[in-house]
Amino acid sequence: MYQDLKGKVALITGSGKKTGIGYAIAGKLASMGTHIIMADLGSLLPDGRQWEEMLGLSREL
């Protein structure tokens, strides 16, 4: 069902809530080796951390 997505890039909007579908999709694609760009209205997570902190590493485009 899934194509080989390793090394591909995915832009996922609405991924700011850990309980949301965007966040779940981002996690699944990342586990498949996809480079993820997560976009949401704010740069802070609900608990006040930055995205970079949560992910452990990041790059700005």
Tab-separated table of C-alpha atoms in Angstrom, residues 8-54:
chain	number	residue	atom	x	y	z
A	8	LYS	CA	11.194	12.170	0.110
A	9	VAL	CA	9.917	15.424	1.634
A	10	ALA	CA	6.429	15.837	3.121
A	11	LEU	CA	4.828	19.127	4.187
A	12	ILE	CA	2.292	18.485	6.916
A	13	THR	CA	0.023	21.314	8.026
A	14	GLY	CA	-1.966	21.376	11.236
A	15	SER	CA	0.543	19.210	13.055
A	16	GLY	CA	0.796	21.237	16.250
A	17	LYS	CA	-1.220	19.037	18.601
A	18	LYS	CA	0.171	15.728	19.832
A	19	THR	CA	-3.358	14.318	19.763
A	20	GLY	CA	-4.097	15.414	16.191
A	21	ILE	CA	-4.019	13.508	12.935
A	22	GLY	CA	-1.338	15.788	11.426
A	23	TYR	CA	1.061	14.942	14.246
A	24	ALA	CA	0.344	11.213	13.870
A	25	ILE	CA	0.917	11.354	10.118
A	26	ALA	CA	4.196	13.223	10.637
A	27	GLY	CA	5.391	10.547	13.056
A	28	LYS	CA	4.473	7.706	10.708
A	29	LEU	CA	6.154	9.313	7.691
A	30	ALA	CA	9.264	10.165	9.729
A	31	SER	CA	9.517	6.534	10.838
A	32	MET	CA	9.523	5.574	7.144
A	33	GLY	CA	12.535	7.816	6.467
A	34	THR	CA	10.632	10.768	5.037
A	35	HIS	CA	11.946	14.293	5.691
A	36	ILE	CA	9.154	16.143	7.454
A	37	ILE	CA	8.232	19.821	7.347
A	38	MET	CA	5.664	20.470	10.065
A	39	ALA	CA	3.603	23.646	9.857
A	40	ASP	CA	1.184	25.105	12.352
A	41	LEU	CA	-0.063	28.529	13.364
A	42	GLY	CA	2.444	28.889	16.205
A	43	SER	CA	6.057	27.924	16.796
A	44	LEU	CA	5.457	26.910	20.408
A	45	LEU	CA	3.994	23.615	21.515
A	46	PRO	CA	1.155	23.745	24.062
A	47	ASP	CA	3.611	23.032	26.894
A	48	GLY	CA	5.817	25.983	25.845
A	49	ARG	CA	8.638	24.061	24.162
A	50	GLN	CA	9.884	24.887	20.706
A	51	TRP	CA	9.492	22.326	17.898
A	52	GLU	CA	13.257	21.948	17.713
A	53	GLU	CA	13.362	20.809	21.336
A	54	MET	CA	10.683	18.205	20.770
